[in-house]
Amino acid sequence: SAQTDLMKTTALLDKMGVSSDITAGNVQIMTSVMGLSAEAAAATSREMFTFAQAIGMPPAEMASAFQEAAPHMSKFGSMGTEVFKDVAAAAREAGMEVGQLLSITEKFDTFEGAAETVGKLNAVLGGPFLNSLELVSATNPVDRMRMLSDAANEAGKSFDDMAYYEKITLANAMGLKDVGELALVMAGQFDTLGDTMQNMSQTELIDLQKQTTDFNTLQDELNQLYREFALQLH
């Protein structure tokens, strides 16, 4: 039963534009690394498709991003898929890639990395706006991004008003790749991510419902094909 469910899900997602190889790889990650059952992995794969539609992210892009983020998400065990959804939504909201967001926050996985970065940032910001212990304790990458963004804004910093070298200094202190990433971090609305569905327009909700209906229709068709195949075997 579990194998059949996985086969149907993989075929269904492939029909909807998500490569069967990517889906199979993600299911493998969920079952062998995150400890999900085969049924839960199949259901999660379908949920991610719908969630991608909700946040305006191409489902194939989300599936690939999950595979790339697996080394980070595996730290969260069975909660890895839920944390990934938070990260994907945050990255989408801030105009960032999932990998970008994770590369910024992973330095806070150790006290040494957090202390070094926090020391530099507080010096640049001119006060104790960040706490290394809080950053290490906040294991969810989105919470860490919110803290970074809040610290810069609480210090009275405005990206548009900052001088050329001030932007470079702050970007370097955060461990960012460039000033462009600093702009994204400071502008990101990391406190309002839970409102994604509530803030969707009527048209967007209708489109999402249509996608879900198409998804379910295809699943019904696949179920019928499997029943016919089973009867032929008998």
PDB file of N, CA and C in Angstrom, residues 10 25 32 42-43 45 54 60 62 76 86 91-92 119 129 144 146 158 165 181-182 187 196 207 209 219 223 228 233:
ATOM      1  N   THR A  10       4.514  10.089  -7.030  1.00  0.00           N
ATOM      2  CA  THR A  10       5.618  10.424  -7.926  1.00  0.00           C
ATOM      3  C   THR A  10       5.118  10.667  -9.342  1.00  0.00           C
ATOM      4  N   GLY A  25      14.089  11.302  -4.875  1.00  0.00           N
ATOM      5  CA  GLY A  25      15.191  11.683  -4.007  1.00  0.00           C
ATOM      6  C   GLY A  25      14.714  12.314  -2.719  1.00  0.00           C
ATOM      7  N   SER A  32      14.721   8.080   5.043  1.00  0.00           N
ATOM      8  CA  SER A  32      15.972   7.543   5.587  1.00  0.00           C
ATOM      9  C   SER A  32      16.697   8.508   6.519  1.00  0.00           C
ATOM     10  N   ALA A  42       5.048  10.579   1.254  1.00  0.00           N
ATOM     11  CA  ALA A  42       4.218  10.803   0.066  1.00  0.00           C
ATOM     12  C   ALA A  42       3.257  11.964   0.311  1.00  0.00           C
ATOM     13  N   ALA A  43       2.623  11.971   1.482  1.00  0.00           N
ATOM     14  CA  ALA A  43       1.683  13.047   1.808  1.00  0.00           C
ATOM     15  C   ALA A  43       2.397  14.394   1.874  1.00  0.00           C
ATOM     16  N   SER A  45       5.105  15.278   0.278  1.00  0.00           N
ATOM     17  CA  SER A  45       5.459  15.682  -1.083  1.00  0.00           C
ATOM     18  C   SER A  45       4.274  16.372  -1.759  1.00  0.00           C
ATOM     19  N   ALA A  54       0.769  28.247  -2.811  1.00  0.00           N
ATOM     20  CA  ALA A  54       0.283  29.256  -1.865  1.00  0.00           C
ATOM     21  C   ALA A  54       1.237  30.437  -1.719  1.00  0.00           C
ATOM     22  N   ALA A  60       8.303  22.898  -8.827  1.00  0.00           N
ATOM     23  CA  ALA A  60       9.557  22.224  -9.201  1.00  0.00           C
ATOM     24  C   ALA A  60      10.748  22.897  -8.523  1.00  0.00           C
ATOM     25  N   MET A  62      10.622  24.489  -5.617  1.00  0.00           N
ATOM     26  CA  MET A  62      10.580  24.140  -4.200  1.00  0.00           C
ATOM     27  C   MET A  62      11.126  22.733  -3.969  1.00  0.00           C
ATOM     28  N   PHE A  76      16.872  18.790  11.922  1.00  0.00           N
ATOM     29  CA  PHE A  76      15.599  18.944  12.614  1.00  0.00           C
ATOM     30  C   PHE A  76      14.785  17.654  12.662  1.00  0.00           C
ATOM     31  N   ASP A  86       8.917  26.944   6.409  1.00  0.00           N
ATOM     32  CA  ASP A  86       9.146  28.274   6.993  1.00  0.00           C
ATOM     33  C   ASP A  86      10.244  29.007   6.225  1.00  0.00           C
ATOM     34  N   ALA A  91      12.247  33.038   2.496  1.00  0.00           N
ATOM     35  CA  ALA A  91      13.104  33.370   1.363  1.00  0.00           C
ATOM     36  C   ALA A  91      12.289  34.008   0.245  1.00  0.00           C
ATOM     37  N   ARG A  92      11.122  33.459  -0.011  1.00  0.00           N
ATOM     38  CA  ARG A  92      10.261  34.009  -1.066  1.00  0.00           C
ATOM     39  C   ARG A  92       9.827  35.425  -0.719  1.00  0.00           C
ATOM     40  N   GLY A 119      29.723  39.970  17.926  1.00  0.00           N
ATOM     41  CA  GLY A 119      30.675  40.989  18.359  1.00  0.00           C
ATOM     42  C   GLY A 119      30.904  42.038  17.278  1.00  0.00           C
ATOM     43  N   PHE A 129      22.651  45.074  20.371  1.00  0.00           N
ATOM     44  CA  PHE A 129      21.383  44.754  19.714  1.00  0.00           C
ATOM     45  C   PHE A 129      21.200  43.257  19.473  1.00  0.00           C
ATOM     46  N   ARG A 144      16.363  33.400  13.240  1.00  0.00           N
ATOM     47  CA  ARG A 144      17.669  34.066  13.204  1.00  0.00           C
ATOM     48  C   ARG A 144      17.663  35.235  12.229  1.00  0.00           C
ATOM     49  N   ARG A 146      15.092  36.999  11.418  1.00  0.00           N
ATOM     50  CA  ARG A 146      14.294  38.064  12.030  1.00  0.00           C
ATOM     51  C   ARG A 146      15.134  38.860  13.018  1.00  0.00           C
ATOM     52  N   SER A 158      18.905  52.618   8.183  1.00  0.00           N
ATOM     53  CA  SER A 158      18.072  52.542   6.993  1.00  0.00           C
ATOM     54  C   SER A 158      18.995  52.289   5.820  1.00  0.00           C
ATOM     55  N   TYR A 165      30.377  52.920   2.333  1.00  0.00           N
ATOM     56  CA  TYR A 165      31.251  52.026   3.093  1.00  0.00           C
ATOM     57  C   TYR A 165      30.561  51.479   4.342  1.00  0.00           C
ATOM     58  N   GLU A 181      22.670  41.387  -0.594  1.00  0.00           N
ATOM     59  CA  GLU A 181      22.071  40.528   0.426  1.00  0.00           C
ATOM     60  C   GLU A 181      21.678  41.341   1.659  1.00  0.00           C
ATOM     61  N   LEU A 182      22.473  42.364   1.982  1.00  0.00           N
ATOM     62  CA  LEU A 182      22.143  43.221   3.125  1.00  0.00           C
ATOM     63  C   LEU A 182      20.799  43.906   2.902  1.00  0.00           C
ATOM     64  N   ALA A 187      15.192  44.466   4.499  1.00  0.00           N
ATOM     65  CA  ALA A 187      13.836  44.713   4.003  1.00  0.00           C
ATOM     66  C   ALA A 187      12.882  43.551   4.268  1.00  0.00           C
ATOM     67  N   THR A 196       0.682  34.487   5.117  1.00  0.00           N
ATOM     68  CA  THR A 196       0.745  34.282   3.670  1.00  0.00           C
ATOM     69  C   THR A 196      -0.615  33.955   3.079  1.00  0.00           C
ATOM     70  N   ASP A 207      -7.215  30.701  -7.856  1.00  0.00           N
ATOM     71  CA  ASP A 207      -6.199  29.996  -8.646  1.00  0.00           C
ATOM     72  C   ASP A 207      -5.613  28.819  -7.873  1.00  0.00           C
ATOM     73  N   GLN A 209      -7.107  27.153  -5.481  1.00  0.00           N
ATOM     74  CA  GLN A 209      -8.132  26.121  -5.396  1.00  0.00           C
ATOM     75  C   GLN A 209      -8.199  25.327  -6.691  1.00  0.00           C
ATOM     76  N   GLN A 219      -5.065  12.718  -9.413  1.00  0.00           N
ATOM     77  CA  GLN A 219      -4.878  11.609  -8.486  1.00  0.00           C
ATOM     78  C   GLN A 219      -6.004  10.586  -8.641  1.00  0.00           C
ATOM     79  N   ASN A 223      -5.620   6.699  -9.610  1.00  0.00           N
ATOM     80  CA  ASN A 223      -6.222   5.637  -8.800  1.00  0.00           C
ATOM     81  C   ASN A 223      -7.015   4.681  -9.680  1.00  0.00           C
ATOM     82  N   GLU A 228      -7.625  -0.565 -12.603  1.00  0.00           N
ATOM     83  CA  GLU A 228      -7.767  -1.311 -13.853  1.00  0.00           C
ATOM     84  C   GLU A 228      -6.571  -2.253 -14.053  1.00  0.00           C
ATOM     85  N   LEU A 233      -4.326  -7.906 -13.833  1.00  0.00           N
ATOM     86  CA  LEU A 233      -3.417  -8.902 -13.273  1.00  0.00           C
ATOM     87  C   LEU A 233      -4.172 -10.133 -12.777  1.00  0.00           C
TER      88      LEU A 233
END
